[in-house]
Tab-separated table of C-alpha atoms in Angstrom:
chain	number	residue	atom	x	y	z
Y	17	MET	CA	-200.702	70.505	67.739
Y	18	SER	CA	-197.541	69.563	69.684
Y	19	GLU	CA	-197.344	66.881	68.075
Y	20	HIS	CA	-195.988	68.317	64.414
Y	21	PHE	CA	-194.965	71.489	65.576
Y	22	SER	CA	-192.289	73.115	68.103
Y	23	ARG	CA	-193.809	76.266	66.755
Y	24	ASN	CA	-197.159	77.177	65.992
Y	25	TYR	CA	-197.902	81.009	66.027
Y	26	ARG	CA	-200.340	82.962	64.198
Y	27	HIS	CA	-200.964	86.191	64.677
Y	28	TRP	CA	-203.692	89.077	63.494
Y	29	LEU	CA	-203.245	93.259	62.992
Y	30	TRP	CA	-205.998	95.230	60.573
Y	31	LEU	CA	-205.077	98.354	60.097
Y	32	ASP	CA	-206.483	100.361	57.161
Y	33	GLY	CA	-208.917	98.447	55.648
Y	34	VAL	CA	-206.580	95.160	56.045
Y	35	ILE	CA	-206.756	92.481	57.312
Y	36	LEU	CA	-202.936	90.474	58.046
Y	37	ILE	CA	-202.172	87.276	58.923
Y	38	PHE	CA	-199.024	86.267	59.483
Y	39	ASP	CA	-197.822	82.160	60.695
Y	40	ASP	CA	-195.179	81.599	61.720
Y	41	LEU	CA	-194.467	77.936	61.378
Y	42	MET	CA	-191.595	75.026	62.391
Y	43	ALA	CA	-192.303	71.487	62.433
Y	44	HIS	CA	-189.897	68.450	64.113
Y	45	GLU	CA	-189.621	66.969	60.675
Y	46	GLU	CA	-189.047	68.332	57.547
Y	47	GLY	CA	-192.256	67.974	55.176
Y	48	ILE	CA	-194.822	69.967	53.069
Y	49	PHE	CA	-197.060	72.043	54.298
Y	50	ASP	CA	-200.946	73.290	53.578
Y	51	TRP	CA	-202.637	76.350	54.963
Y	52	LEU	CA	-206.594	75.224	53.820
Y	53	LEU	CA	-208.921	78.438	52.887
Y	54	HIS	CA	-212.672	77.071	54.110
Y	55	TYR	CA	-215.274	79.391	53.434
Y	56	GLN	CA	-218.820	80.052	53.282
Y	57	GLY	CA	-221.043	80.764	50.149
Y	58	SER	CA	-219.385	80.942	46.811
Y	59	ALA	CA	-215.664	81.522	45.819
Y	60	ALA	CA	-213.510	82.809	42.438
Y	61	ARG	CA	-210.359	81.789	42.702
Y	62	ASP	CA	-207.735	83.800	40.101
Y	63	GLY	CA	-204.077	82.381	41.021
Y	64	ASN	CA	-203.351	83.550	44.559
Y	65	HIS	CA	-205.932	85.006	45.068
Y	66	VAL	CA	-208.871	84.198	46.179
Y	67	SER	CA	-212.716	85.847	45.309
Y	68	ILE	CA	-215.092	85.067	48.975
Y	69	THR	CA	-219.687	85.701	48.726
Y	70	ASN	CA	-221.386	84.736	51.781
Y	71	GLY	CA	-225.417	87.064	50.511
Y	72	ARG	CA	-223.565	90.625	50.995
Y	73	ALA	CA	-220.507	89.711	51.981
Y	74	LYS	CA	-218.059	90.637	50.045
Y	75	VAL	CA	-213.888	89.644	50.857
Y	76	ASP	CA	-210.902	89.076	48.598
Y	77	VAL	CA	-207.900	87.084	49.612
Y	78	PHE	CA	-204.393	87.024	48.834
Y	79	PHE	CA	-201.817	84.488	49.769
Y	80	VAL	CA	-198.604	87.118	49.722
Y	81	HIS	CA	-195.911	84.867	51.475
Y	82	PRO	CA	-194.996	82.247	49.954
Y	83	ARG	CA	-195.771	83.301	46.016
Y	84	ALA	CA	-195.177	79.464	44.489
Y	85	LEU	CA	-198.312	77.676	46.293
Y	86	ASP	CA	-199.725	74.466	44.982
Y	87	VAL	CA	-202.874	75.378	44.948
Y	88	HIS	CA	-206.100	71.723	44.960
Y	89	GLU	CA	-209.962	72.409	45.577
Y	90	GLU	CA	-210.523	70.255	47.649
Y	91	GLU	CA	-214.248	68.377	49.705
Y	92	GLY	CA	-214.242	67.871	53.009
Y	93	LEU	CA	-217.450	67.482	55.786
Y	94	ALA	CA	-219.178	71.327	56.864
Y	95	ASP	CA	-220.074	72.593	60.093
Y	96	HIS	CA	-222.159	70.295	62.639
Y	97	GLU	CA	-223.382	68.677	59.207
Y	98	PRO	CA	-221.894	65.434	59.163
Y	99	ASN	CA	-223.432	63.886	56.159
Y	100	LYS	CA	-222.930	66.911	53.663
Y	101	LYS	CA	-219.912	67.973	52.312
Y	102	VAL	CA	-218.669	71.377	50.980
Y	103	PRO	CA	-215.513	72.519	49.174
Y	104	TYR	CA	-212.628	74.278	50.700
Y	105	PHE	CA	-209.155	75.112	49.315
Y	106	SER	CA	-205.706	74.214	49.895
Y	107	PHE	CA	-202.221	75.904	49.353
Y	108	ARG	CA	-199.649	73.645	49.146
Y	109	THR	CA	-195.772	74.924	49.629
Y	110	GLN	CA	-193.835	72.776	47.077
Y	111	LYS	CA	-190.581	72.866	48.708
Y	112	SER	CA	-190.092	70.619	51.963
Y	113	ALA	CA	-189.100	72.383	55.318
Y	114	ARG	CA	-188.901	72.768	58.618
Y	115	VAL	CA	-189.627	76.360	58.498
Y	116	GLN	CA	-191.771	78.109	56.876
Y	117	LYS	CA	-193.922	81.179	57.509
Y	118	PHE	CA	-196.726	82.362	55.191
Y	119	ILE	CA	-198.266	86.019	55.670
Y	120	THR	CA	-201.940	86.293	53.856
Y	121	ALA	CA	-204.037	89.654	53.411
Y	122	ILE	CA	-207.625	89.797	53.801
Y	123	ILE	CA	-209.899	93.329	52.198
Y	124	PRO	CA	-213.187	93.449	52.901
Y	125	HIS	CA	-215.633	94.625	50.675
Y	126	GLN	CA	-216.838	98.524	52.227
Y	127	PRO	CA	-220.549	98.350	50.463
Y	128	GLN	CA	-219.917	102.937	50.744
Y	129	ASN	CA	-216.596	101.728	48.826
Y	130	THR	CA	-216.097	99.509	46.907
Y	131	SER	CA	-213.990	100.622	44.629
Y	132	HIS	CA	-210.537	102.267	46.234
Y	133	LEU	CA	-210.003	99.100	47.756
Y	134	PRO	CA	-206.435	98.946	49.506
Y	135	VAL	CA	-204.237	97.198	47.294
Y	136	VAL	CA	-201.417	94.817	49.048
Y	137	GLU	CA	-197.976	93.133	47.042
Y	138	PRO	CA	-195.301	91.746	49.128
Y	139	LEU	CA	-192.213	92.737	50.026
Y	140	THR	CA	-188.538	91.066	50.748
Y	141	ASP	CA	-185.408	93.094	52.293
Y	142	TRP	CA	-182.214	90.805	54.557
Y	143	ARG	CA	-184.019	88.308	56.355
Y	144	ALA	CA	-186.978	89.181	56.204
Y	145	SER	CA	-190.529	89.112	54.710
Y	146	GLY	CA	-193.381	91.333	54.247
Y	147	ILE	CA	-196.542	93.566	52.461
Y	148	ARG	CA	-197.314	96.029	51.587
Y	149	VAL	CA	-200.475	97.421	51.886
Y	150	ARG	CA	-202.167	100.776	49.588
Y	151	SER	CA	-205.243	102.497	50.849
Y	152	GLY	CA	-206.064	105.437	50.319
Y	153	GLN	CA	-203.235	108.116	50.430
Y	154	ASN	CA	-201.257	106.267	52.026
Y	155	VAL	CA	-198.822	103.284	52.265
Y	156	THR	CA	-197.976	101.030	54.351
Y	157	ASP	CA	-194.310	97.978	54.810
Y	158	VAL	CA	-194.804	95.430	57.354
Y	159	TYR	CA	-191.836	93.398	58.154
Y	160	LEU	CA	-191.748	90.460	59.539
Y	161	ASN	CA	-189.076	89.887	61.877
Y	162	LEU	CA	-186.725	86.157	60.401
Y	163	GLN	CA	-184.132	87.101	62.787
Y	164	ALA	CA	-186.815	86.791	65.928
Y	165	ASP	CA	-189.266	83.571	64.733
Y	166	GLY	CA	-186.553	81.882	68.044
Y	167	ARG	CA	-183.656	79.864	66.182
Y	168	ARG	CA	-181.645	82.450	67.171
Y	169	MET	CA	-180.811	83.837	70.515
Y	170	ASN	CA	-177.776	84.355	71.089
Y	171	VAL	CA	-177.306	88.715	69.064
Y	172	ASN	CA	-181.157	89.855	70.625
Y	173	SER	CA	-182.375	88.770	67.335
Y	174	ASN	CA	-181.011	92.547	65.995
Y	175	ASN	CA	-181.678	93.347	62.387
Y	176	THR	CA	-181.607	96.043	59.670
Y	177	ILE	CA	-184.749	95.929	57.544
Y	178	ALA	CA	-185.259	98.374	54.320
Y	179	GLY	CA	-183.567	100.484	56.161
Y	180	TRP	CA	-184.780	100.318	59.518
Y	181	GLU	CA	-181.513	99.000	62.420
Y	182	THR	CA	-184.289	97.168	64.895
Y	183	ASP	CA	-185.207	94.214	67.242
Y	184	ALA	CA	-188.702	94.191	66.196
Y	185	TYR	CA	-190.384	91.105	65.460
Y	186	LEU	CA	-192.777	92.701	63.435
Y	187	LEU	CA	-192.592	96.146	62.450
Y	188	ALA	CA	-194.881	98.441	59.992
Y	189	TRP	CA	-194.818	102.056	59.066
Y	190	THR	CA	-196.982	104.742	58.435
Y	191	ARG	CA	-196.590	107.454	55.079
Y	192	PRO	CA	-198.248	109.539	52.309
Y	193	ALA	CA	-197.812	107.911	49.410
Y	194	ALA	CA	-196.263	111.289	47.677
Y	195	GLY	CA	-193.102	110.657	50.050
Y	196	ILE	CA	-193.438	107.273	49.946
Y	197	ASP	CA	-188.652	106.767	50.143
Y	198	ASP	CA	-189.248	109.617	52.441
Y	199	PRO	CA	-188.239	108.225	55.875
Y	200	THR	CA	-188.809	111.547	57.605
Y	201	ALA	CA	-192.064	112.020	56.417
Y	202	VAL	CA	-193.637	108.626	58.694
Y	203	SER	CA	-196.588	109.582	60.228
Y	204	ARG	CA	-197.164	106.346	61.989
Y	205	PHE	CA	-195.010	103.341	63.791
Y	206	PHE	CA	-195.929	100.312	65.000
Y	207	VAL	CA	-193.549	97.317	66.520
Y	208	ALA	CA	-194.378	94.346	67.912
Y	209	CYS	CA	-191.711	92.475	70.728
Y	210	GLY	CA	-189.166	95.654	70.268
Y	211	SER	CA	-186.450	97.236	72.228
Y	212	TYR	CA	-185.505	99.959	70.065
Y	213	LEU	CA	-185.929	101.526	66.639
Y	214	ARG	CA	-183.746	103.948	64.304
Y	215	ARG	CA	-182.460	105.374	61.407
Y	216	ASN	CA	-179.350	106.952	60.391
Y	217	GLY	CA	-178.685	107.816	64.699
Y	218	ASP	CA	-181.950	109.188	64.881
Y	219	VAL	CA	-183.490	107.036	67.991
Y	220	GLN	CA	-188.037	106.523	67.370
Y	221	LEU	CA	-187.866	103.618	70.108
Y	222	ASP	CA	-185.707	102.654	73.196
Y	223	SER	CA	-187.104	100.676	75.919
Y	224	LEU	CA	-184.982	98.492	78.419
Y	225	SER	CA	-187.351	95.531	77.445
Y	226	LYS	CA	-189.336	94.636	75.392
Y	227	VAL	CA	-193.197	96.387	73.890
Y	228	PHE	CA	-195.922	96.392	71.610
Y	229	ALA	CA	-196.299	99.893	70.945
Y	230	VAL	CA	-197.859	102.332	68.340
Y	231	TRP	CA	-197.156	106.186	67.714
Y	232	LYS	CA	-196.753	109.421	65.816
Y	233	PRO	CA	-193.486	110.931	65.724
Y	234	GLY	CA	-193.329	114.378	66.488
Y	235	THR	CA	-196.929	114.125	68.827
Y	236	LYS	CA	-197.621	112.587	72.465
Y	237	GLU	CA	-200.256	109.600	70.371
Y	238	ALA	CA	-199.109	106.498	70.882
Y	239	GLN	CA	-199.897	103.698	72.673
Y	240	VAL	CA	-197.342	101.171	74.822
Y	241	LEU	CA	-197.546	97.690	76.326
Y	242	GLY	CA	-195.795	96.281	78.242
Y	243	GLN	CA	-193.759	94.920	81.965
Y	244	GLU	CA	-195.257	96.413	84.601
Y	245	LYS	CA	-192.867	98.804	85.078
Y	246	ARG	CA	-190.607	100.164	82.934
Y	247	LYS	CA	-189.563	103.712	80.582
Y	248	VAL	CA	-189.692	104.022	77.122
Y	249	ALA	CA	-188.397	106.642	74.788
Y	250	LEU	CA	-190.750	107.262	71.546
Y	251	GLY	CA	-188.801	109.893	69.430
Y	252	ASN	CA	-188.318	112.590	71.659
Y	253	PHE	CA	-191.570	111.478	73.972
Y	254	VAL	CA	-191.055	109.516	76.609
Y	255	THR	CA	-193.523	107.279	78.328
Y	256	ARG	CA	-193.241	105.981	81.691
Y	257	SER	CA	-195.656	103.388	83.533
Y	258	HIS	CA	-194.791	101.867	87.761
């Protein structure tokens, strides 16, 4: 897609029963963006929500960002069947732009638990777009740092997102629904391409190079990916790789 885009990234994050898709796009010229949804089986649409059923399988697809989309049902050729036409959905932005972000959530239905599906809702913060996932007794907030999309290089993507200071491209934190507004109740952090995470002087992540990390604060349960040689502090826990 380099003919049309200088930035064309898609990131997947699967957590708490929800598959999140982050599309990060920058075109050479201003224009309207179409997000195409192809599917098998049958589909029913309600606004920015599409429910897809294919045999015993069923998923709900929610378009979380941007909220203002024009939706069109169109026809195209079936995969490997050029003589057959099949329907698909086109979710189209309303404003012309060079830069566009999409956040989409896919919720698979579990045959044994269809009455307690996760719930998703949009989040916005200063120069960040996000999504809240309510699953069981837990709530997870996930943010895409708009300071870290390659357009702003002079201060290294620093941002404050919902009170958290970080340079991470993606940031997520999980806590009990009962402690949704309590930053000390966080049970899990996730950082993609970040070197620090702190709040009110409390440092949760400290690294000299950017890392991908998921960890449970107050424990040694963590996974860190990054440079071959690194030293990373997660709260009071320090990980080393040589």
